């Protein structure tokens, strides 16, 4: 907690908390007695009209989350959007951010990077999202990728990452960042998947995976293969052919083929 954060929470009229019980421990630690109210995914929309009215009368409102930064896989986005749309003033007090800290500690290229929150919990949906990202890599995306993950899904998520994105991709798993039991483990995706299959993780988890390896041919030749196929085939047939070659989702490859066809 910075001095600015403490001063802000002491002087606002209301603190919106992801969980008032969790926040109460923090506020007691710093002797902060400002009144609190819960703001979470299930009540944020309902709260907005009353909060806008309060801001309109000159009240000042702070938003804090349980662990990390509001809006970053935490509540607050809908409220901020509504305040901005109403012409209100919004500022932020910098604080802990697990995604950026994990990137810093990972040893992987720090920029460009892409933070995507949580992957879908179900395997089929998770695989589809990762396949779409890998298709983007095949079309030229080269960035370090970052996700949060629940500890009980970590080993399964890493196994899917290895299968879809490449087993030898360098990666890091960061746990409990800025907290008492902070830990960072680095290795290939396959090595990390094997470790956490045998050693279940606990706490808040952030997963970081490096850009495609230079010898990953699928990460460099999607557009080349599509352009070659489009010379003699329709968009639909070219997408079907290349999807079969690359094992990428046909729908994703079709969308890319359509873009390339329009360009030419």
PDB file of C-alpha atoms in Angstrom:
ATOM      1  CA  UNK A   1       0.000   0.000   0.000  1.00  0.00           C
ATOM      2  CA  UNK A   2       1.409   3.370  -1.002  1.00  0.00           C
ATOM      3  CA  UNK A   3       0.952   6.534   1.070  1.00  0.00           C
ATOM      4  CA  UNK A   4      -1.234   7.840  -1.745  1.00  0.00           C
ATOM      5  CA  UNK A   5      -3.490   4.789  -1.565  1.00  0.00           C
ATOM      6  CA  UNK A   6      -3.899   5.121   2.212  1.00  0.00           C
ATOM      7  CA  UNK A   7      -4.645   8.851   1.912  1.00  0.00           C
ATOM      8  CA  UNK A   8      -7.180   8.199  -0.845  1.00  0.00           C
ATOM      9  CA  UNK A   9      -9.063   5.562   1.120  1.00  0.00           C
ATOM     10  CA  UNK A  10      -9.106   7.789   4.197  1.00  0.00           C
ATOM     11  CA  UNK A  11     -10.600  10.786   2.398  1.00  0.00           C
ATOM     12  CA  UNK A  12     -13.190   9.308   0.013  1.00  0.00           C
ATOM     13  CA  UNK A  13     -16.845   9.068   1.026  1.00  0.00           C
ATOM     14  CA  UNK A  14     -17.293   5.404   0.078  1.00  0.00           C
ATOM     15  CA  UNK A  15     -15.085   2.406  -0.689  1.00  0.00           C
ATOM     16  CA  UNK A  16     -16.492  -0.226  -3.042  1.00  0.00           C
ATOM     17  CA  UNK A  17     -15.005  -3.642  -2.224  1.00  0.00           C
ATOM     18  CA  UNK A  18     -15.028  -6.933  -4.072  1.00  0.00           C
ATOM     19  CA  UNK A  19     -15.563  -8.531  -0.639  1.00  0.00           C
ATOM     20  CA  UNK A  20     -16.092  -6.242   2.358  1.00  0.00           C
ATOM     21  CA  UNK A  21     -14.877  -8.935   4.779  1.00  0.00           C
ATOM     22  CA  UNK A  22     -11.550  -9.278   2.990  1.00  0.00           C
ATOM     23  CA  UNK A  23     -11.160  -5.517   2.634  1.00  0.00           C
ATOM     24  CA  UNK A  24     -11.963  -4.968   6.316  1.00  0.00           C
ATOM     25  CA  UNK A  25      -8.677  -6.645   7.277  1.00  0.00           C
ATOM     26  CA  UNK A  26      -6.731  -4.258   5.049  1.00  0.00           C
ATOM     27  CA  UNK A  27      -8.584  -1.182   6.265  1.00  0.00           C
ATOM     28  CA  UNK A  28      -8.081  -2.139   9.945  1.00  0.00           C
ATOM     29  CA  UNK A  29      -4.360  -2.547   9.303  1.00  0.00           C
ATOM     30  CA  UNK A  30      -4.121   1.106   8.247  1.00  0.00           C
ATOM     31  CA  UNK A  31      -6.708   2.540  10.621  1.00  0.00           C
ATOM     32  CA  UNK A  32      -9.097   3.478   7.801  1.00  0.00           C
ATOM     33  CA  UNK A  33     -12.736   3.923   8.908  1.00  0.00           C
ATOM     34  CA  UNK A  34     -14.405   4.953   5.624  1.00  0.00           C
ATOM     35  CA  UNK A  35     -17.722   3.177   5.030  1.00  0.00           C
ATOM     36  CA  UNK A  36     -17.688   0.286   2.571  1.00  0.00           C
ATOM     37  CA  UNK A  37     -20.109  -1.409   0.219  1.00  0.00           C
ATOM     38  CA  UNK A  38     -19.697  -4.571  -1.910  1.00  0.00           C
ATOM     39  CA  UNK A  39     -19.184  -4.267  -5.663  1.00  0.00           C
ATOM     40  CA  UNK A  40     -18.851  -7.526  -7.545  1.00  0.00           C
ATOM     41  CA  UNK A  41     -19.877  -9.188 -10.792  1.00  0.00           C
ATOM     42  CA  UNK A  42     -23.367 -10.023  -9.507  1.00  0.00           C
ATOM     43  CA  UNK A  43     -24.396  -6.548  -8.349  1.00  0.00           C
ATOM     44  CA  UNK A  44     -22.302  -4.084 -10.369  1.00  0.00           C
ATOM     45  CA  UNK A  45     -24.999  -3.275 -12.934  1.00  0.00           C
ATOM     46  CA  UNK A  46     -27.622  -2.717 -10.214  1.00  0.00           C
ATOM     47  CA  UNK A  47     -25.334  -0.409  -8.253  1.00  0.00           C
ATOM     48  CA  UNK A  48     -24.368   1.912 -11.099  1.00  0.00           C
ATOM     49  CA  UNK A  49     -27.392   4.283 -11.146  1.00  0.00           C
ATOM     50  CA  UNK A  50     -27.146   5.028  -7.415  1.00  0.00           C
ATOM     51  CA  UNK A  51     -23.375   5.438  -7.610  1.00  0.00           C
ATOM     52  CA  UNK A  52     -23.691   7.876 -10.515  1.00  0.00           C
ATOM     53  CA  UNK A  53     -26.195   9.870  -8.479  1.00  0.00           C
ATOM     54  CA  UNK A  54     -23.783   9.963  -5.539  1.00  0.00           C
ATOM     55  CA  UNK A  55     -20.944  11.128  -7.766  1.00  0.00           C
ATOM     56  CA  UNK A  56     -23.250  13.761  -9.211  1.00  0.00           C
ATOM     57  CA  UNK A  57     -23.719  15.269  -5.752  1.00  0.00           C
ATOM     58  CA  UNK A  58     -19.957  15.590  -5.307  1.00  0.00           C
ATOM     59  CA  UNK A  59     -19.195  12.417  -3.393  1.00  0.00           C
ATOM     60  CA  UNK A  60     -15.895  10.665  -4.011  1.00  0.00           C
ATOM     61  CA  UNK A  61     -15.851   6.900  -4.405  1.00  0.00           C
ATOM     62  CA  UNK A  62     -12.936   4.447  -4.414  1.00  0.00           C
ATOM     63  CA  UNK A  63     -12.951   0.909  -5.867  1.00  0.00           C
ATOM     64  CA  UNK A  64     -10.618  -1.771  -4.501  1.00  0.00           C
ATOM     65  CA  UNK A  65     -10.333  -5.502  -5.235  1.00  0.00           C
ATOM     66  CA  UNK A  66      -9.339  -8.461  -3.098  1.00  0.00           C
ATOM     67  CA  UNK A  67      -6.005  -9.232  -4.751  1.00  0.00           C
ATOM     68  CA  UNK A  68      -4.573  -7.122  -7.537  1.00  0.00           C
ATOM     69  CA  UNK A  69      -5.932  -4.271  -9.606  1.00  0.00           C
ATOM     70  CA  UNK A  70      -9.633  -3.462 -10.143  1.00  0.00           C
ATOM     71  CA  UNK A  71     -10.897  -4.242 -13.676  1.00  0.00           C
ATOM     72  CA  UNK A  72      -7.971  -6.644 -14.326  1.00  0.00           C
ATOM     73  CA  UNK A  73     -10.062  -9.843 -14.025  1.00  0.00           C
ATOM     74  CA  UNK A  74     -11.811  -8.054 -11.145  1.00  0.00           C
ATOM     75  CA  UNK A  75     -14.964  -5.908 -10.871  1.00  0.00           C
ATOM     76  CA  UNK A  76     -15.104  -2.256 -11.843  1.00  0.00           C
ATOM     77  CA  UNK A  77     -15.084  -2.064 -15.638  1.00  0.00           C
ATOM     78  CA  UNK A  78     -18.813  -1.485 -16.049  1.00  0.00           C
ATOM     79  CA  UNK A  79     -18.782   1.220 -13.386  1.00  0.00           C
ATOM     80  CA  UNK A  80     -15.781   3.012 -14.912  1.00  0.00           C
ATOM     81  CA  UNK A  81     -17.387   2.853 -18.349  1.00  0.00           C
ATOM     82  CA  UNK A  82     -20.609   4.345 -16.958  1.00  0.00           C
ATOM     83  CA  UNK A  83     -18.783   7.149 -15.127  1.00  0.00           C
ATOM     84  CA  UNK A  84     -16.769   8.040 -18.234  1.00  0.00           C
ATOM     85  CA  UNK A  85     -19.929   8.028 -20.364  1.00  0.00           C
ATOM     86  CA  UNK A  86     -21.592  10.358 -17.858  1.00  0.00           C
ATOM     87  CA  UNK A  87     -18.676  12.788 -18.065  1.00  0.00           C
ATOM     88  CA  UNK A  88     -17.339  11.986 -14.597  1.00  0.00           C
ATOM     89  CA  UNK A  89     -13.714  12.034 -13.489  1.00  0.00           C
ATOM     90  CA  UNK A  90     -11.838   8.739 -13.059  1.00  0.00           C
ATOM     91  CA  UNK A  91      -8.282   8.279 -11.881  1.00  0.00           C
ATOM     92  CA  UNK A  92      -6.250   5.358 -10.544  1.00  0.00           C
ATOM     93  CA  UNK A  93      -3.819   4.822  -7.698  1.00  0.00           C
ATOM     94  CA  UNK A  94      -1.132   2.365  -8.873  1.00  0.00           C
ATOM     95  CA  UNK A  95      -0.906  -0.837  -6.880  1.00  0.00           C
ATOM     96  CA  UNK A  96      -0.107  -4.557  -7.179  1.00  0.00           C
ATOM     97  CA  UNK A  97      -0.641  -6.129 -10.597  1.00  0.00           C
ATOM     98  CA  UNK A  98       0.030  -9.854 -10.835  1.00  0.00           C
ATOM     99  CA  UNK A  99       0.098  -9.956 -14.647  1.00  0.00           C
ATOM    100  CA  UNK A 100       2.816  -7.312 -14.998  1.00  0.00           C
ATOM    101  CA  UNK A 101       4.810  -8.643 -12.055  1.00  0.00           C
ATOM    102  CA  UNK A 102       4.690 -12.187 -13.468  1.00  0.00           C
ATOM    103  CA  UNK A 103       5.933 -10.838 -16.796  1.00  0.00           C
ATOM    104  CA  UNK A 104       8.760  -9.035 -15.008  1.00  0.00           C
ATOM    105  CA  UNK A 105       9.854 -12.175 -13.138  1.00  0.00           C
ATOM    106  CA  UNK A 106       9.315 -14.681 -15.952  1.00  0.00           C
ATOM    107  CA  UNK A 107      12.558 -14.033 -17.823  1.00  0.00           C
ATOM    108  CA  UNK A 108      10.512 -13.927 -21.046  1.00  0.00           C
ATOM    109  CA  UNK A 109      10.425 -11.026 -23.553  1.00  0.00           C
ATOM    110  CA  UNK A 110       8.567  -8.190 -21.785  1.00  0.00           C
ATOM    111  CA  UNK A 111       7.130  -6.564 -24.881  1.00  0.00           C
ATOM    112  CA  UNK A 112       4.973  -6.858 -26.736  1.00  0.00           C
ATOM    113  CA  UNK A 113       2.785  -8.790 -24.337  1.00  0.00           C
ATOM    114  CA  UNK A 114      -0.889  -9.751 -24.284  1.00  0.00           C
ATOM    115  CA  UNK A 115      -2.904 -10.299 -21.094  1.00  0.00           C
ATOM    116  CA  UNK A 116      -6.103 -12.311 -21.565  1.00  0.00           C
ATOM    117  CA  UNK A 117      -7.514 -12.752 -18.065  1.00  0.00           C
ATOM    118  CA  UNK A 118      -8.792 -16.282 -17.422  1.00  0.00           C
ATOM    119  CA  UNK A 119      -9.158 -18.968 -20.076  1.00  0.00           C
ATOM    120  CA  UNK A 120     -12.523 -20.800 -20.223  1.00  0.00           C
ATOM    121  CA  UNK A 121     -12.739 -23.470 -17.508  1.00  0.00           C
ATOM    122  CA  UNK A 122     -13.990 -26.229 -19.825  1.00  0.00           C
ATOM    123  CA  UNK A 123     -11.426 -28.075 -21.925  1.00  0.00           C
ATOM    124  CA  UNK A 124     -13.187 -27.779 -25.298  1.00  0.00           C
ATOM    125  CA  UNK A 125     -13.740 -24.033 -24.984  1.00  0.00           C
ATOM    126  CA  UNK A 126     -10.240 -23.487 -23.621  1.00  0.00           C
ATOM    127  CA  UNK A 127      -8.718 -25.422 -26.518  1.00  0.00           C
ATOM    128  CA  UNK A 128     -10.748 -23.365 -29.014  1.00  0.00           C
ATOM    129  CA  UNK A 129      -9.531 -20.054 -27.544  1.00  0.00           C
ATOM    130  CA  UNK A 130      -5.912 -21.231 -27.538  1.00  0.00           C
ATOM    131  CA  UNK A 131      -6.238 -22.517 -31.107  1.00  0.00           C
ATOM    132  CA  UNK A 132      -7.462 -19.104 -32.203  1.00  0.00           C
ATOM    133  CA  UNK A 133      -4.474 -17.464 -30.512  1.00  0.00           C
ATOM    134  CA  UNK A 134      -2.120 -19.930 -32.166  1.00  0.00           C
ATOM    135  CA  UNK A 135      -3.749 -19.194 -35.507  1.00  0.00           C
ATOM    136  CA  UNK A 136      -3.018 -15.506 -34.867  1.00  0.00           C
ATOM    137  CA  UNK A 137       0.590 -16.482 -34.205  1.00  0.00           C
ATOM    138  CA  UNK A 138       0.612 -18.363 -37.475  1.00  0.00           C
ATOM    139  CA  UNK A 139      -0.545 -15.128 -39.106  1.00  0.00           C
ATOM    140  CA  UNK A 140       2.270 -13.132 -37.521  1.00  0.00           C
ATOM    141  CA  UNK A 141       1.444 -12.422 -33.866  1.00  0.00           C
ATOM    142  CA  UNK A 142       4.611 -12.659 -31.786  1.00  0.00           C
ATOM    143  CA  UNK A 143       4.048 -11.698 -28.155  1.00  0.00           C
ATOM    144  CA  UNK A 144       4.445 -13.013 -24.643  1.00  0.00           C
ATOM    145  CA  UNK A 145       1.028 -14.249 -23.489  1.00  0.00           C
ATOM    146  CA  UNK A 146      -0.290 -13.968 -19.928  1.00  0.00           C
ATOM    147  CA  UNK A 147      -3.271 -15.532 -18.157  1.00  0.00           C
ATOM    148  CA  UNK A 148      -4.593 -15.974 -14.649  1.00  0.00           C
ATOM    149  CA  UNK A 149      -5.633 -19.508 -13.725  1.00  0.00           C
ATOM    150  CA  UNK A 150      -7.350 -21.280 -10.840  1.00  0.00           C
ATOM    151  CA  UNK A 151      -4.955 -23.608  -8.999  1.00  0.00           C
ATOM    152  CA  UNK A 152      -7.141 -26.712  -9.434  1.00  0.00           C
ATOM    153  CA  UNK A 153      -7.134 -26.217 -13.237  1.00  0.00           C
ATOM    154  CA  UNK A 154      -3.457 -25.309 -13.625  1.00  0.00           C
ATOM    155  CA  UNK A 155      -2.018 -28.707 -14.623  1.00  0.00           C
ATOM    156  CA  UNK A 156      -4.809 -29.321 -17.147  1.00  0.00           C
ATOM    157  CA  UNK A 157      -4.449 -25.814 -18.580  1.00  0.00           C
ATOM    158  CA  UNK A 158      -0.679 -26.249 -19.007  1.00  0.00           C
ATOM    159  CA  UNK A 159      -1.185 -29.618 -20.726  1.00  0.00           C
ATOM    160  CA  UNK A 160      -3.584 -27.989 -23.190  1.00  0.00           C
ATOM    161  CA  UNK A 161      -1.108 -25.141 -23.733  1.00  0.00           C
ATOM    162  CA  UNK A 162       1.617 -27.668 -24.571  1.00  0.00           C
ATOM    163  CA  UNK A 163      -0.649 -29.519 -26.974  1.00  0.00           C
ATOM    164  CA  UNK A 164      -1.955 -26.453 -28.827  1.00  0.00           C
ATOM    165  CA  UNK A 165       0.844 -23.874 -28.589  1.00  0.00           C
ATOM    166  CA  UNK A 166       3.900 -26.153 -28.636  1.00  0.00           C
ATOM    167  CA  UNK A 167       5.447 -28.393 -25.991  1.00  0.00           C
ATOM    168  CA  UNK A 168       8.854 -26.662 -25.984  1.00  0.00           C
ATOM    169  CA  UNK A 169       7.601 -23.105 -25.579  1.00  0.00           C
ATOM    170  CA  UNK A 170       9.353 -21.384 -22.658  1.00  0.00           C
ATOM    171  CA  UNK A 171       6.967 -20.450 -19.877  1.00  0.00           C
ATOM    172  CA  UNK A 172       6.681 -19.486 -16.234  1.00  0.00           C
ATOM    173  CA  UNK A 173       4.115 -20.056 -13.502  1.00  0.00           C
ATOM    174  CA  UNK A 174       3.988 -17.339 -10.831  1.00  0.00           C
ATOM    175  CA  UNK A 175       2.131 -17.956  -7.588  1.00  0.00           C
ATOM    176  CA  UNK A 176       1.000 -15.664  -4.762  1.00  0.00           C
ATOM    177  CA  UNK A 177       2.775 -12.628  -6.178  1.00  0.00           C
ATOM    178  CA  UNK A 178       3.506  -9.820  -3.675  1.00  0.00           C
ATOM    179  CA  UNK A 179       2.354 -12.140  -0.877  1.00  0.00           C
ATOM    180  CA  UNK A 180       4.044 -14.220   1.787  1.00  0.00           C
ATOM    181  CA  UNK A 181       4.488 -17.424  -0.234  1.00  0.00           C
ATOM    182  CA  UNK A 182       5.535 -15.846  -3.548  1.00  0.00           C
ATOM    183  CA  UNK A 183       7.007 -18.378  -5.984  1.00  0.00           C
ATOM    184  CA  UNK A 184       8.028 -18.398  -9.654  1.00  0.00           C
ATOM    185  CA  UNK A 185       8.785 -21.617 -11.546  1.00  0.00           C
ATOM    186  CA  UNK A 186      10.257 -21.476 -15.065  1.00  0.00           C
ATOM    187  CA  UNK A 187      10.663 -24.132 -17.767  1.00  0.00           C
ATOM    188  CA  UNK A 188       9.042 -25.427 -20.925  1.00  0.00           C
ATOM    189  CA  UNK A 189       5.273 -25.753 -20.953  1.00  0.00           C
ATOM    190  CA  UNK A 190       5.614 -29.549 -20.869  1.00  0.00           C
ATOM    191  CA  UNK A 191       7.953 -29.457 -17.868  1.00  0.00           C
ATOM    192  CA  UNK A 192       5.635 -27.163 -15.955  1.00  0.00           C
ATOM    193  CA  UNK A 193       2.585 -29.287 -16.810  1.00  0.00           C
ATOM    194  CA  UNK A 194       4.343 -32.380 -15.481  1.00  0.00           C
ATOM    195  CA  UNK A 195       5.446 -30.613 -12.297  1.00  0.00           C
ATOM    196  CA  UNK A 196       2.005 -29.316 -11.389  1.00  0.00           C
ATOM    197  CA  UNK A 197       0.349 -32.630 -12.279  1.00  0.00           C
ATOM    198  CA  UNK A 198       2.448 -34.150  -9.474  1.00  0.00           C
ATOM    199  CA  UNK A 199       2.497 -31.077  -7.211  1.00  0.00           C
ATOM    200  CA  UNK A 200      -0.905 -29.352  -7.116  1.00  0.00           C
ATOM    201  CA  UNK A 201      -0.631 -25.591  -6.829  1.00  0.00           C
ATOM    202  CA  UNK A 202      -2.287 -23.353  -4.262  1.00  0.00           C
ATOM    203  CA  UNK A 203      -3.128 -19.661  -4.213  1.00  0.00           C
ATOM    204  CA  UNK A 204      -3.393 -17.009  -6.932  1.00  0.00           C
ATOM    205  CA  UNK A 205      -1.773 -18.222 -10.186  1.00  0.00           C
ATOM    206  CA  UNK A 206      -0.450 -16.344 -13.230  1.00  0.00           C
ATOM    207  CA  UNK A 207       0.839 -18.217 -16.301  1.00  0.00           C
ATOM    208  CA  UNK A 208       3.237 -16.620 -18.798  1.00  0.00           C
ATOM    209  CA  UNK A 209       4.270 -18.207 -22.114  1.00  0.00           C
ATOM    210  CA  UNK A 210       6.915 -16.838 -24.453  1.00  0.00           C
ATOM    211  CA  UNK A 211       6.463 -15.994 -28.150  1.00  0.00           C
ATOM    212  CA  UNK A 212       6.567 -18.781 -30.768  1.00  0.00           C
ATOM    213  CA  UNK A 213       9.963 -20.385 -31.241  1.00  0.00           C
ATOM    214  CA  UNK A 214      11.801 -19.515 -34.445  1.00  0.00           C
ATOM    215  CA  UNK A 215      11.746 -23.148 -35.552  1.00  0.00           C
ATOM    216  CA  UNK A 216       7.970 -23.436 -35.081  1.00  0.00           C
ATOM    217  CA  UNK A 217       6.999 -23.598 -38.752  1.00  0.00           C
ATOM    218  CA  UNK A 218       3.272 -23.370 -38.046  1.00  0.00           C
ATOM    219  CA  UNK A 219       3.860 -19.947 -36.497  1.00  0.00           C
ATOM    220  CA  UNK A 220       5.257 -18.516 -39.711  1.00  0.00           C
ATOM    221  CA  UNK A 221       3.563 -20.112 -42.683  1.00  0.00           C
ATOM    222  CA  UNK A 222      -0.234 -19.834 -42.300  1.00  0.00           C
ATOM    223  CA  UNK A 223      -0.505 -16.802 -44.560  1.00  0.00           C
ATOM    224  CA  UNK A 224       1.986 -18.325 -47.012  1.00  0.00           C
ATOM    225  CA  UNK A 225      -0.016 -21.533 -47.248  1.00  0.00           C
ATOM    226  CA  UNK A 226      -3.313 -19.688 -47.558  1.00  0.00           C
ATOM    227  CA  UNK A 227      -2.034 -17.386 -50.305  1.00  0.00           C
ATOM    228  CA  UNK A 228      -0.715 -20.361 -52.233  1.00  0.00           C
ATOM    229  CA  UNK A 229      -4.008 -22.235 -51.853  1.00  0.00           C
ATOM    230  CA  UNK A 230      -6.060 -19.178 -52.821  1.00  0.00           C
ATOM    231  CA  UNK A 231      -4.267 -19.032 -56.171  1.00  0.00           C
ATOM    232  CA  UNK A 232      -6.275 -22.031 -57.366  1.00  0.00           C
ATOM    233  CA  UNK A 233      -9.014 -22.659 -54.787  1.00  0.00           C
ATOM    234  CA  UNK A 234     -12.041 -20.843 -53.419  1.00  0.00           C
ATOM    235  CA  UNK A 235     -11.813 -19.283 -49.982  1.00  0.00           C
ATOM    236  CA  UNK A 236     -13.824 -22.140 -48.485  1.00  0.00           C
ATOM    237  CA  UNK A 237     -11.727 -24.878 -50.085  1.00  0.00           C
ATOM    238  CA  UNK A 238      -8.436 -23.128 -49.342  1.00  0.00           C
ATOM    239  CA  UNK A 239      -9.399 -22.755 -45.682  1.00  0.00           C
ATOM    240  CA  UNK A 240     -10.415 -26.412 -45.441  1.00  0.00           C
ATOM    241  CA  UNK A 241      -7.137 -27.545 -47.006  1.00  0.00           C
ATOM    242  CA  UNK A 242      -4.888 -25.386 -44.819  1.00  0.00           C
ATOM    243  CA  UNK A 243      -6.864 -26.146 -41.655  1.00  0.00           C
ATOM    244  CA  UNK A 244      -6.209 -29.821 -42.279  1.00  0.00           C
ATOM    245  CA  UNK A 245      -2.492 -29.205 -42.797  1.00  0.00           C
ATOM    246  CA  UNK A 246      -2.016 -26.982 -39.738  1.00  0.00           C
ATOM    247  CA  UNK A 247      -4.560 -28.629 -37.375  1.00  0.00           C
ATOM    248  CA  UNK A 248      -5.971 -25.174 -36.674  1.00  0.00           C
ATOM    249  CA  UNK A 249      -9.719 -24.545 -36.282  1.00  0.00           C
ATOM    250  CA  UNK A 250     -11.377 -24.382 -39.708  1.00  0.00           C
ATOM    251  CA  UNK A 251     -13.494 -21.386 -38.685  1.00  0.00           C
ATOM    252  CA  UNK A 252     -10.403 -19.423 -37.650  1.00  0.00           C
ATOM    253  CA  UNK A 253      -8.479 -20.320 -40.802  1.00  0.00           C
ATOM    254  CA  UNK A 254     -11.512 -19.418 -42.930  1.00  0.00           C
ATOM    255  CA  UNK A 255     -11.692 -15.972 -41.320  1.00  0.00           C
ATOM    256  CA  UNK A 256      -8.018 -15.372 -42.124  1.00  0.00           C
ATOM    257  CA  UNK A 257      -8.442 -16.669 -45.669  1.00  0.00           C
ATOM    258  CA  UNK A 258     -11.339 -14.285 -46.166  1.00  0.00           C
ATOM    259  CA  UNK A 259      -9.168 -11.343 -45.044  1.00  0.00           C
ATOM    260  CA  UNK A 260      -6.367 -12.342 -47.420  1.00  0.00           C
ATOM    261  CA  UNK A 261      -8.800 -12.762 -50.306  1.00  0.00           C
ATOM    262  CA  UNK A 262     -10.166  -9.280 -49.708  1.00  0.00           C
ATOM    263  CA  UNK A 263      -6.655  -7.821 -49.690  1.00  0.00           C
ATOM    264  CA  UNK A 264      -5.924  -9.267 -53.107  1.00  0.00           C
TER     265      UNK A 264
END
